């Protein structure tokens, strides 16, 4: 997964500040950081740890299996969904209890089921963190309690984790659930779990999910998501006494100042001058990037193409590579993305799209030169 670098310039556009010791506002589809405050400071994170616990449980593919709850899980300190020793409960229900009510007992029960043991599951958590690119994170438990010194993360790493998790539909559904009901093993009444995320349930109509956290040493931690129009944002605060207000502020500023801009539009490339390539090149997908109004003039494109081997390609059509170049997209001379360029073969064609932001930006075509086509 490619992660774009945080942009200090974007942070400067969101004036004012937040109360948190560490904070990040990230655009979900690209990973662009729109606001940051001490984004890489390592801190205790409390129960936002459970985002990692939840996504590993979901990716295990065992949500519909029954878990036998151990006495070890039941006696876990702190917030609880009040599991009963030896009860059998679906892993799916445990994940709901984990995310909505922050059940530490649910976290241990999940770990013992999916990882074989709590240490085994913690190993999985750290493997996943490395895979995602969370370079300043170490997990020592599945719940975030202050019982280990080597359990920490950063605002930026937690935004990366939430971005990763939000690609999973099941996670999105659970994270965005306001109330969940499941049967109780020893009582006639059902368990009813209301989400602790007040931004989702009460305070912010654009909120789509998230996870709360608090311990005496970590203080208040919070990760939330919000969607307005075509813009999806992730907000993270760590050690923040006013987190509901700060998340609302960051979201409002992000939605106000940034819009998703279609910089490159899928379809046939019109600006190709080379005789061999003219009207034969296309891209398969749009490139959309969040920009403020003042940043649009800072975007430029550079296209690099393979030198056509006309004789060889005409005599042996199978030798024609599928990808013959790339469009590189820059903002203030910083690379923010690239898109492969495809060559039409035979009767293959791409629908020509209407003009887009592509035609409005500074566009630099390189000379047709030999470049790798397999990157």
PDB file of C-alpha atoms in Angstrom, residues 55-335:
ATOM      1  CA  UNK A  55      -9.544  -5.749  11.987  1.00  0.00           C
ATOM      2  CA  UNK A  56      -7.420  -8.828  12.725  1.00  0.00           C
ATOM      3  CA  UNK A  57     -10.491 -10.645  14.056  1.00  0.00           C
ATOM      4  CA  UNK A  58     -12.498  -9.649  10.978  1.00  0.00           C
ATOM      5  CA  UNK A  59      -9.734 -10.698   8.575  1.00  0.00           C
ATOM      6  CA  UNK A  60      -9.473 -14.097  10.285  1.00  0.00           C
ATOM      7  CA  UNK A  61     -12.627 -15.151   8.438  1.00  0.00           C
ATOM      8  CA  UNK A  62     -14.015 -16.720  11.624  1.00  0.00           C
ATOM      9  CA  UNK A  63     -16.688 -14.200  12.603  1.00  0.00           C
ATOM     10  CA  UNK A  64     -19.451 -16.801  12.578  1.00  0.00           C
ATOM     11  CA  UNK A  65     -17.563 -19.318  14.741  1.00  0.00           C
ATOM     12  CA  UNK A  66     -18.393 -19.702  18.418  1.00  0.00           C
ATOM     13  CA  UNK A  67     -15.832 -18.734  21.024  1.00  0.00           C
ATOM     14  CA  UNK A  68     -15.755 -20.322  24.474  1.00  0.00           C
ATOM     15  CA  UNK A  69     -15.006 -17.511  26.902  1.00  0.00           C
ATOM     16  CA  UNK A  70     -12.229 -18.240  29.380  1.00  0.00           C
ATOM     17  CA  UNK A  71     -12.061 -17.209  33.025  1.00  0.00           C
ATOM     18  CA  UNK A  72      -8.910 -15.282  32.057  1.00  0.00           C
ATOM     19  CA  UNK A  73     -10.922 -13.130  29.662  1.00  0.00           C
ATOM     20  CA  UNK A  74     -13.733 -12.514  32.145  1.00  0.00           C
ATOM     21  CA  UNK A  75     -11.421 -11.229  34.868  1.00  0.00           C
ATOM     22  CA  UNK A  76      -9.784  -8.591  32.645  1.00  0.00           C
ATOM     23  CA  UNK A  77      -9.823  -5.192  34.341  1.00  0.00           C
ATOM     24  CA  UNK A  78     -11.465  -2.032  33.073  1.00  0.00           C
ATOM     25  CA  UNK A  79     -14.382  -1.579  30.684  1.00  0.00           C
ATOM     26  CA  UNK A  80     -16.358  -4.764  30.119  1.00  0.00           C
ATOM     27  CA  UNK A  81     -19.272  -6.288  28.254  1.00  0.00           C
ATOM     28  CA  UNK A  82     -19.691  -8.664  31.224  1.00  0.00           C
ATOM     29  CA  UNK A  83     -18.984 -11.952  29.526  1.00  0.00           C
ATOM     30  CA  UNK A  84     -19.807 -15.112  31.477  1.00  0.00           C
ATOM     31  CA  UNK A  85     -17.142 -17.794  32.112  1.00  0.00           C
ATOM     32  CA  UNK A  86     -17.432 -20.701  29.644  1.00  0.00           C
ATOM     33  CA  UNK A  87     -20.232 -19.057  27.665  1.00  0.00           C
ATOM     34  CA  UNK A  88     -20.212 -19.606  23.931  1.00  0.00           C
ATOM     35  CA  UNK A  89     -20.540 -16.473  21.844  1.00  0.00           C
ATOM     36  CA  UNK A  90     -19.915 -15.737  18.185  1.00  0.00           C
ATOM     37  CA  UNK A  91     -16.684 -13.968  17.336  1.00  0.00           C
ATOM     38  CA  UNK A  92     -18.775 -11.399  15.467  1.00  0.00           C
ATOM     39  CA  UNK A  93     -20.623 -10.473  18.673  1.00  0.00           C
ATOM     40  CA  UNK A  94     -17.315 -10.112  20.501  1.00  0.00           C
ATOM     41  CA  UNK A  95     -16.080  -7.637  17.873  1.00  0.00           C
ATOM     42  CA  UNK A  96     -19.246  -5.568  18.287  1.00  0.00           C
ATOM     43  CA  UNK A  97     -18.760  -5.576  22.059  1.00  0.00           C
ATOM     44  CA  UNK A  98     -15.125  -4.623  21.533  1.00  0.00           C
ATOM     45  CA  UNK A  99     -15.823  -1.659  19.242  1.00  0.00           C
ATOM     46  CA  UNK A 100     -19.080  -0.313  20.671  1.00  0.00           C
ATOM     47  CA  UNK A 101     -18.559  -0.824  24.421  1.00  0.00           C
ATOM     48  CA  UNK A 102     -14.762  -1.152  24.455  1.00  0.00           C
ATOM     49  CA  UNK A 103     -14.932  -4.488  26.253  1.00  0.00           C
ATOM     50  CA  UNK A 104     -11.521  -5.489  27.559  1.00  0.00           C
ATOM     51  CA  UNK A 105     -12.929  -8.942  28.297  1.00  0.00           C
ATOM     52  CA  UNK A 106     -13.988  -9.166  24.649  1.00  0.00           C
ATOM     53  CA  UNK A 107     -10.466  -8.173  23.552  1.00  0.00           C
ATOM     54  CA  UNK A 108      -8.898 -11.033  25.512  1.00  0.00           C
ATOM     55  CA  UNK A 109     -11.529 -13.535  24.343  1.00  0.00           C
ATOM     56  CA  UNK A 110     -10.861 -12.510  20.728  1.00  0.00           C
ATOM     57  CA  UNK A 111      -7.106 -12.819  21.228  1.00  0.00           C
ATOM     58  CA  UNK A 112      -7.324 -16.306  22.729  1.00  0.00           C
ATOM     59  CA  UNK A 113      -9.612 -17.465  19.921  1.00  0.00           C
ATOM     60  CA  UNK A 114      -7.887 -15.916  16.896  1.00  0.00           C
ATOM     61  CA  UNK A 115      -4.278 -15.936  18.103  1.00  0.00           C
ATOM     62  CA  UNK A 116      -4.329 -19.056  20.268  1.00  0.00           C
ATOM     63  CA  UNK A 117      -3.207 -16.926  23.212  1.00  0.00           C
ATOM     64  CA  UNK A 118      -2.829 -13.263  24.082  1.00  0.00           C
ATOM     65  CA  UNK A 119       0.932 -13.270  23.279  1.00  0.00           C
ATOM     66  CA  UNK A 120       0.236 -15.058  19.991  1.00  0.00           C
ATOM     67  CA  UNK A 121      -2.359 -12.464  19.055  1.00  0.00           C
ATOM     68  CA  UNK A 122      -0.054  -9.577  20.036  1.00  0.00           C
ATOM     69  CA  UNK A 123       2.508 -11.009  17.621  1.00  0.00           C
ATOM     70  CA  UNK A 124      -0.151 -10.847  14.894  1.00  0.00           C
ATOM     71  CA  UNK A 125      -0.887  -7.234  15.825  1.00  0.00           C
ATOM     72  CA  UNK A 126       2.735  -6.207  15.430  1.00  0.00           C
ATOM     73  CA  UNK A 127       3.055  -8.098  12.162  1.00  0.00           C
ATOM     74  CA  UNK A 128       0.030  -6.250  10.812  1.00  0.00           C
ATOM     75  CA  UNK A 129       1.403  -2.909  12.043  1.00  0.00           C
ATOM     76  CA  UNK A 130       4.615  -3.534  10.128  1.00  0.00           C
ATOM     77  CA  UNK A 131       2.646  -4.502   7.017  1.00  0.00           C
ATOM     78  CA  UNK A 132       0.595  -1.296   7.143  1.00  0.00           C
ATOM     79  CA  UNK A 133       3.666   0.897   7.668  1.00  0.00           C
ATOM     80  CA  UNK A 134       3.139   1.841  11.323  1.00  0.00           C
ATOM     81  CA  UNK A 135       6.846   2.413  11.962  1.00  0.00           C
ATOM     82  CA  UNK A 136       6.442   4.136  15.343  1.00  0.00           C
ATOM     83  CA  UNK A 137       4.094   1.620  16.943  1.00  0.00           C
ATOM     84  CA  UNK A 138       4.451  -1.358  19.267  1.00  0.00           C
ATOM     85  CA  UNK A 139       1.573  -3.380  20.680  1.00  0.00           C
ATOM     86  CA  UNK A 140       1.885  -5.344  23.916  1.00  0.00           C
ATOM     87  CA  UNK A 141      -1.787  -6.217  24.535  1.00  0.00           C
ATOM     88  CA  UNK A 142      -5.093  -6.319  22.626  1.00  0.00           C
ATOM     89  CA  UNK A 143      -6.975  -3.713  24.682  1.00  0.00           C
ATOM     90  CA  UNK A 144      -4.682  -0.765  25.498  1.00  0.00           C
ATOM     91  CA  UNK A 145      -4.609  -1.015  29.292  1.00  0.00           C
ATOM     92  CA  UNK A 146      -1.607   0.580  30.988  1.00  0.00           C
ATOM     93  CA  UNK A 147      -0.104  -2.736  32.070  1.00  0.00           C
ATOM     94  CA  UNK A 148       2.852  -2.620  29.668  1.00  0.00           C
ATOM     95  CA  UNK A 149       5.446   0.092  29.078  1.00  0.00           C
ATOM     96  CA  UNK A 150       6.132  -1.014  25.506  1.00  0.00           C
ATOM     97  CA  UNK A 151       2.634  -0.325  24.206  1.00  0.00           C
ATOM     98  CA  UNK A 152       2.456   2.877  22.181  1.00  0.00           C
ATOM     99  CA  UNK A 153       1.687   4.471  18.835  1.00  0.00           C
ATOM    100  CA  UNK A 154       1.383   7.891  17.183  1.00  0.00           C
ATOM    101  CA  UNK A 155      -1.415   9.979  15.727  1.00  0.00           C
ATOM    102  CA  UNK A 156      -0.088   9.378  12.219  1.00  0.00           C
ATOM    103  CA  UNK A 157       0.261   5.611  12.668  1.00  0.00           C
ATOM    104  CA  UNK A 158      -3.252   5.337  14.080  1.00  0.00           C
ATOM    105  CA  UNK A 159      -4.581   7.247  11.067  1.00  0.00           C
ATOM    106  CA  UNK A 160      -2.796   4.725   8.821  1.00  0.00           C
ATOM    107  CA  UNK A 161      -4.406   1.895  10.761  1.00  0.00           C
ATOM    108  CA  UNK A 162      -7.885   3.392  10.503  1.00  0.00           C
ATOM    109  CA  UNK A 163      -7.368   4.039   6.811  1.00  0.00           C
ATOM    110  CA  UNK A 164      -6.428   0.391   6.330  1.00  0.00           C
ATOM    111  CA  UNK A 165      -9.354  -0.877   8.406  1.00  0.00           C
ATOM    112  CA  UNK A 166     -11.883   1.307   6.581  1.00  0.00           C
ATOM    113  CA  UNK A 167     -11.169  -0.560   3.354  1.00  0.00           C
ATOM    114  CA  UNK A 168     -12.991  -3.507   4.936  1.00  0.00           C
ATOM    115  CA  UNK A 169     -16.784  -3.323   4.612  1.00  0.00           C
ATOM    116  CA  UNK A 170     -17.444  -5.421   7.708  1.00  0.00           C
ATOM    117  CA  UNK A 171     -15.232  -3.156   9.777  1.00  0.00           C
ATOM    118  CA  UNK A 172     -17.019  -0.079   8.387  1.00  0.00           C
ATOM    119  CA  UNK A 173     -20.389  -1.571   9.281  1.00  0.00           C
ATOM    120  CA  UNK A 174     -19.349  -2.439  12.842  1.00  0.00           C
ATOM    121  CA  UNK A 175     -17.533   0.856  13.417  1.00  0.00           C
ATOM    122  CA  UNK A 176     -20.591   2.787  12.269  1.00  0.00           C
ATOM    123  CA  UNK A 177     -23.178   0.840  14.296  1.00  0.00           C
ATOM    124  CA  UNK A 178     -24.945   2.915  16.946  1.00  0.00           C
ATOM    125  CA  UNK A 179     -26.743   0.116  18.832  1.00  0.00           C
ATOM    126  CA  UNK A 180     -26.223  -3.656  18.713  1.00  0.00           C
ATOM    127  CA  UNK A 181     -28.335  -6.380  20.291  1.00  0.00           C
ATOM    128  CA  UNK A 182     -27.334  -9.986  21.009  1.00  0.00           C
ATOM    129  CA  UNK A 183     -28.650 -12.767  23.250  1.00  0.00           C
ATOM    130  CA  UNK A 184     -27.470 -13.248  26.837  1.00  0.00           C
ATOM    131  CA  UNK A 185     -26.423 -16.817  27.740  1.00  0.00           C
ATOM    132  CA  UNK A 186     -27.904 -16.911  31.236  1.00  0.00           C
ATOM    133  CA  UNK A 187     -30.642 -14.270  31.243  1.00  0.00           C
ATOM    134  CA  UNK A 188     -33.970 -13.869  29.468  1.00  0.00           C
ATOM    135  CA  UNK A 189     -33.088 -10.362  28.301  1.00  0.00           C
ATOM    136  CA  UNK A 190     -30.766  -9.493  25.447  1.00  0.00           C
ATOM    137  CA  UNK A 191     -27.498  -7.671  25.720  1.00  0.00           C
ATOM    138  CA  UNK A 192     -27.925  -4.199  24.202  1.00  0.00           C
ATOM    139  CA  UNK A 193     -24.737  -2.283  23.446  1.00  0.00           C
ATOM    140  CA  UNK A 194     -24.835   1.425  22.613  1.00  0.00           C
ATOM    141  CA  UNK A 195     -21.781   2.871  20.914  1.00  0.00           C
ATOM    142  CA  UNK A 196     -19.626   5.046  23.213  1.00  0.00           C
ATOM    143  CA  UNK A 197     -18.622   7.209  20.242  1.00  0.00           C
ATOM    144  CA  UNK A 198     -20.793  10.278  20.908  1.00  0.00           C
ATOM    145  CA  UNK A 199     -19.569  11.942  17.736  1.00  0.00           C
ATOM    146  CA  UNK A 200     -21.387   9.138  15.884  1.00  0.00           C
ATOM    147  CA  UNK A 201     -24.455   8.881  18.088  1.00  0.00           C
ATOM    148  CA  UNK A 202     -25.067  12.505  19.040  1.00  0.00           C
ATOM    149  CA  UNK A 203     -22.636  15.271  18.179  1.00  0.00           C
ATOM    150  CA  UNK A 204     -21.719  15.160  14.458  1.00  0.00           C
ATOM    151  CA  UNK A 205     -24.071  14.166  11.681  1.00  0.00           C
ATOM    152  CA  UNK A 206     -21.287  13.449   9.193  1.00  0.00           C
ATOM    153  CA  UNK A 207     -19.500  10.981  11.495  1.00  0.00           C
ATOM    154  CA  UNK A 208     -19.430   7.417  10.118  1.00  0.00           C
ATOM    155  CA  UNK A 209     -17.608   5.541  12.894  1.00  0.00           C
ATOM    156  CA  UNK A 210     -14.563   5.356  15.113  1.00  0.00           C
ATOM    157  CA  UNK A 211     -13.202   4.212  18.468  1.00  0.00           C
ATOM    158  CA  UNK A 212     -12.888   5.917  21.839  1.00  0.00           C
ATOM    159  CA  UNK A 213     -10.202   5.382  24.463  1.00  0.00           C
ATOM    160  CA  UNK A 214      -9.202   6.401  27.971  1.00  0.00           C
ATOM    161  CA  UNK A 215      -6.801   5.328  30.689  1.00  0.00           C
ATOM    162  CA  UNK A 216      -5.349   7.315  33.562  1.00  0.00           C
ATOM    163  CA  UNK A 217      -1.926   7.430  31.921  1.00  0.00           C
ATOM    164  CA  UNK A 218      -2.952   7.791  28.260  1.00  0.00           C
ATOM    165  CA  UNK A 219      -5.792  10.243  28.969  1.00  0.00           C
ATOM    166  CA  UNK A 220      -8.487  10.620  26.307  1.00  0.00           C
ATOM    167  CA  UNK A 221      -7.760   9.167  22.870  1.00  0.00           C
ATOM    168  CA  UNK A 222     -10.094   9.145  19.892  1.00  0.00           C
ATOM    169  CA  UNK A 223     -10.188   7.996  16.266  1.00  0.00           C
ATOM    170  CA  UNK A 224     -13.214   8.914  14.140  1.00  0.00           C
ATOM    171  CA  UNK A 225     -14.246   8.979  10.488  1.00  0.00           C
ATOM    172  CA  UNK A 226     -16.574  11.343   8.648  1.00  0.00           C
ATOM    173  CA  UNK A 227     -17.980  11.689   5.141  1.00  0.00           C
ATOM    174  CA  UNK A 228     -19.435  14.728   3.451  1.00  0.00           C
ATOM    175  CA  UNK A 229     -20.105  14.663  -0.270  1.00  0.00           C
ATOM    176  CA  UNK A 230     -17.243  12.801  -1.933  1.00  0.00           C
ATOM    177  CA  UNK A 231     -14.698  13.524   0.795  1.00  0.00           C
ATOM    178  CA  UNK A 232     -13.902  10.903   3.434  1.00  0.00           C
ATOM    179  CA  UNK A 233     -11.793  12.009   6.410  1.00  0.00           C
ATOM    180  CA  UNK A 234     -10.067  10.333   9.367  1.00  0.00           C
ATOM    181  CA  UNK A 235      -9.329  12.252  12.569  1.00  0.00           C
ATOM    182  CA  UNK A 236      -7.033  11.094  15.371  1.00  0.00           C
ATOM    183  CA  UNK A 237      -6.303  12.767  18.701  1.00  0.00           C
ATOM    184  CA  UNK A 238      -4.136  11.451  21.524  1.00  0.00           C
ATOM    185  CA  UNK A 239      -4.103  12.866  25.051  1.00  0.00           C
ATOM    186  CA  UNK A 240      -6.874  15.341  24.331  1.00  0.00           C
ATOM    187  CA  UNK A 241      -9.139  16.770  27.067  1.00  0.00           C
ATOM    188  CA  UNK A 242     -11.553  18.224  24.486  1.00  0.00           C
ATOM    189  CA  UNK A 243     -11.610  15.545  21.811  1.00  0.00           C
ATOM    190  CA  UNK A 244     -15.267  15.772  20.694  1.00  0.00           C
ATOM    191  CA  UNK A 245     -14.842  19.475  19.987  1.00  0.00           C
ATOM    192  CA  UNK A 246     -11.452  19.028  18.337  1.00  0.00           C
ATOM    193  CA  UNK A 247     -12.650  16.295  15.988  1.00  0.00           C
ATOM    194  CA  UNK A 248     -15.640  18.393  14.984  1.00  0.00           C
ATOM    195  CA  UNK A 249     -13.330  21.350  14.339  1.00  0.00           C
ATOM    196  CA  UNK A 250     -10.873  19.355  12.239  1.00  0.00           C
ATOM    197  CA  UNK A 251     -13.645  17.766  10.183  1.00  0.00           C
ATOM    198  CA  UNK A 252     -15.381  21.096   9.589  1.00  0.00           C
ATOM    199  CA  UNK A 253     -12.129  22.720   8.491  1.00  0.00           C
ATOM    200  CA  UNK A 254     -11.251  19.789   6.246  1.00  0.00           C
ATOM    201  CA  UNK A 255     -14.627  19.790   4.513  1.00  0.00           C
ATOM    202  CA  UNK A 256     -14.539  23.574   4.154  1.00  0.00           C
ATOM    203  CA  UNK A 257     -11.033  23.932   2.734  1.00  0.00           C
ATOM    204  CA  UNK A 258     -10.461  20.789   0.674  1.00  0.00           C
ATOM    205  CA  UNK A 259     -12.309  19.206  -2.226  1.00  0.00           C
ATOM    206  CA  UNK A 260     -11.542  16.019  -4.182  1.00  0.00           C
ATOM    207  CA  UNK A 261     -10.228  17.154  -7.578  1.00  0.00           C
ATOM    208  CA  UNK A 262     -10.096  14.852 -10.603  1.00  0.00           C
ATOM    209  CA  UNK A 263      -6.598  15.583 -11.888  1.00  0.00           C
ATOM    210  CA  UNK A 264      -6.428  12.780 -14.454  1.00  0.00           C
ATOM    211  CA  UNK A 265      -9.533  11.252 -16.002  1.00  0.00           C
ATOM    212  CA  UNK A 266      -9.695   7.715 -17.315  1.00  0.00           C
ATOM    213  CA  UNK A 267      -9.972   7.286 -21.061  1.00  0.00           C
ATOM    214  CA  UNK A 268      -8.010   8.169 -24.197  1.00  0.00           C
ATOM    215  CA  UNK A 269      -5.094  10.577 -23.914  1.00  0.00           C
ATOM    216  CA  UNK A 270      -5.598  13.431 -26.367  1.00  0.00           C
ATOM    217  CA  UNK A 271      -2.288  15.268 -26.023  1.00  0.00           C
ATOM    218  CA  UNK A 272       0.009  12.620 -27.488  1.00  0.00           C
ATOM    219  CA  UNK A 273       1.945  14.029 -30.454  1.00  0.00           C
ATOM    220  CA  UNK A 274       4.020  10.979 -31.383  1.00  0.00           C
ATOM    221  CA  UNK A 275       2.752   9.554 -34.670  1.00  0.00           C
ATOM    222  CA  UNK A 276       2.830   5.931 -33.541  1.00  0.00           C
ATOM    223  CA  UNK A 277       1.105   6.565 -30.200  1.00  0.00           C
ATOM    224  CA  UNK A 278      -1.397   9.228 -31.270  1.00  0.00           C
ATOM    225  CA  UNK A 279      -4.964   8.265 -30.274  1.00  0.00           C
ATOM    226  CA  UNK A 280      -3.759   4.843 -29.123  1.00  0.00           C
ATOM    227  CA  UNK A 281      -2.996   5.505 -25.454  1.00  0.00           C
ATOM    228  CA  UNK A 282      -5.357   5.461 -22.483  1.00  0.00           C
ATOM    229  CA  UNK A 283      -5.482   5.249 -18.700  1.00  0.00           C
ATOM    230  CA  UNK A 284      -7.779   2.877 -16.840  1.00  0.00           C
ATOM    231  CA  UNK A 285      -8.622   4.946 -13.787  1.00  0.00           C
ATOM    232  CA  UNK A 286      -9.126   8.470 -12.553  1.00  0.00           C
ATOM    233  CA  UNK A 287      -6.614  10.130 -10.266  1.00  0.00           C
ATOM    234  CA  UNK A 288      -8.456  12.134  -7.624  1.00  0.00           C
ATOM    235  CA  UNK A 289      -6.647  14.142  -4.952  1.00  0.00           C
ATOM    236  CA  UNK A 290      -7.854  16.495  -2.185  1.00  0.00           C
ATOM    237  CA  UNK A 291      -6.821  20.085  -2.882  1.00  0.00           C
ATOM    238  CA  UNK A 292      -7.670  23.517  -1.577  1.00  0.00           C
ATOM    239  CA  UNK A 293      -8.564  26.221  -4.096  1.00  0.00           C
ATOM    240  CA  UNK A 294      -5.142  27.813  -3.829  1.00  0.00           C
ATOM    241  CA  UNK A 295      -3.300  24.540  -4.475  1.00  0.00           C
ATOM    242  CA  UNK A 296      -4.705  23.782  -7.918  1.00  0.00           C
ATOM    243  CA  UNK A 297      -2.098  25.936  -9.657  1.00  0.00           C
ATOM    244  CA  UNK A 298       0.665  23.978  -7.917  1.00  0.00           C
ATOM    245  CA  UNK A 299      -0.185  20.702  -9.678  1.00  0.00           C
ATOM    246  CA  UNK A 300       1.807  19.513 -12.694  1.00  0.00           C
ATOM    247  CA  UNK A 301       1.943  16.340 -14.765  1.00  0.00           C
ATOM    248  CA  UNK A 302       4.848  14.607 -16.440  1.00  0.00           C
ATOM    249  CA  UNK A 303       4.350  11.833 -18.966  1.00  0.00           C
ATOM    250  CA  UNK A 304       7.094   9.369 -19.839  1.00  0.00           C
ATOM    251  CA  UNK A 305       6.686   6.870 -22.668  1.00  0.00           C
ATOM    252  CA  UNK A 306       8.650   3.943 -24.000  1.00  0.00           C
ATOM    253  CA  UNK A 307      10.402   4.552 -27.277  1.00  0.00           C
ATOM    254  CA  UNK A 308       8.268   2.697 -29.863  1.00  0.00           C
ATOM    255  CA  UNK A 309       9.987  -0.278 -31.451  1.00  0.00           C
ATOM    256  CA  UNK A 310       7.865   0.017 -34.549  1.00  0.00           C
ATOM    257  CA  UNK A 311       9.407  -2.706 -36.714  1.00  0.00           C
ATOM    258  CA  UNK A 312       9.574  -5.246 -33.892  1.00  0.00           C
ATOM    259  CA  UNK A 313       6.075  -4.533 -32.644  1.00  0.00           C
ATOM    260  CA  UNK A 314       4.512  -4.670 -36.126  1.00  0.00           C
ATOM    261  CA  UNK A 315       6.241  -7.939 -37.002  1.00  0.00           C
ATOM    262  CA  UNK A 316       5.509  -9.492 -33.599  1.00  0.00           C
ATOM    263  CA  UNK A 317       2.361  -8.042 -31.981  1.00  0.00           C
ATOM    264  CA  UNK A 318       2.823 -10.289 -28.944  1.00  0.00           C
ATOM    265  CA  UNK A 319       5.982  -8.372 -28.060  1.00  0.00           C
ATOM    266  CA  UNK A 320       4.101  -5.116 -27.528  1.00  0.00           C
ATOM    267  CA  UNK A 321       4.086  -4.355 -23.778  1.00  0.00           C
ATOM    268  CA  UNK A 322       0.763  -3.721 -22.080  1.00  0.00           C
ATOM    269  CA  UNK A 323       2.073  -0.676 -20.185  1.00  0.00           C
ATOM    270  CA  UNK A 324       4.049   1.771 -22.330  1.00  0.00           C
ATOM    271  CA  UNK A 325       4.484   4.681 -19.946  1.00  0.00           C
ATOM    272  CA  UNK A 326       3.359   6.542 -16.858  1.00  0.00           C
ATOM    273  CA  UNK A 327       1.845   9.864 -15.891  1.00  0.00           C
ATOM    274  CA  UNK A 328       3.528  11.265 -12.780  1.00  0.00           C
ATOM    275  CA  UNK A 329       1.570  13.810 -10.761  1.00  0.00           C
ATOM    276  CA  UNK A 330       3.369  16.497  -8.753  1.00  0.00           C
ATOM    277  CA  UNK A 331       2.272  19.126  -6.276  1.00  0.00           C
ATOM    278  CA  UNK A 332       4.892  21.787  -5.570  1.00  0.00           C
ATOM    279  CA  UNK A 333       7.491  19.471  -7.143  1.00  0.00           C
ATOM    280  CA  UNK A 334       6.568  16.670  -4.700  1.00  0.00           C
ATOM    281  CA  UNK A 335       5.397  13.430  -6.319  1.00  0.00           C
TER     282      UNK A 335
END
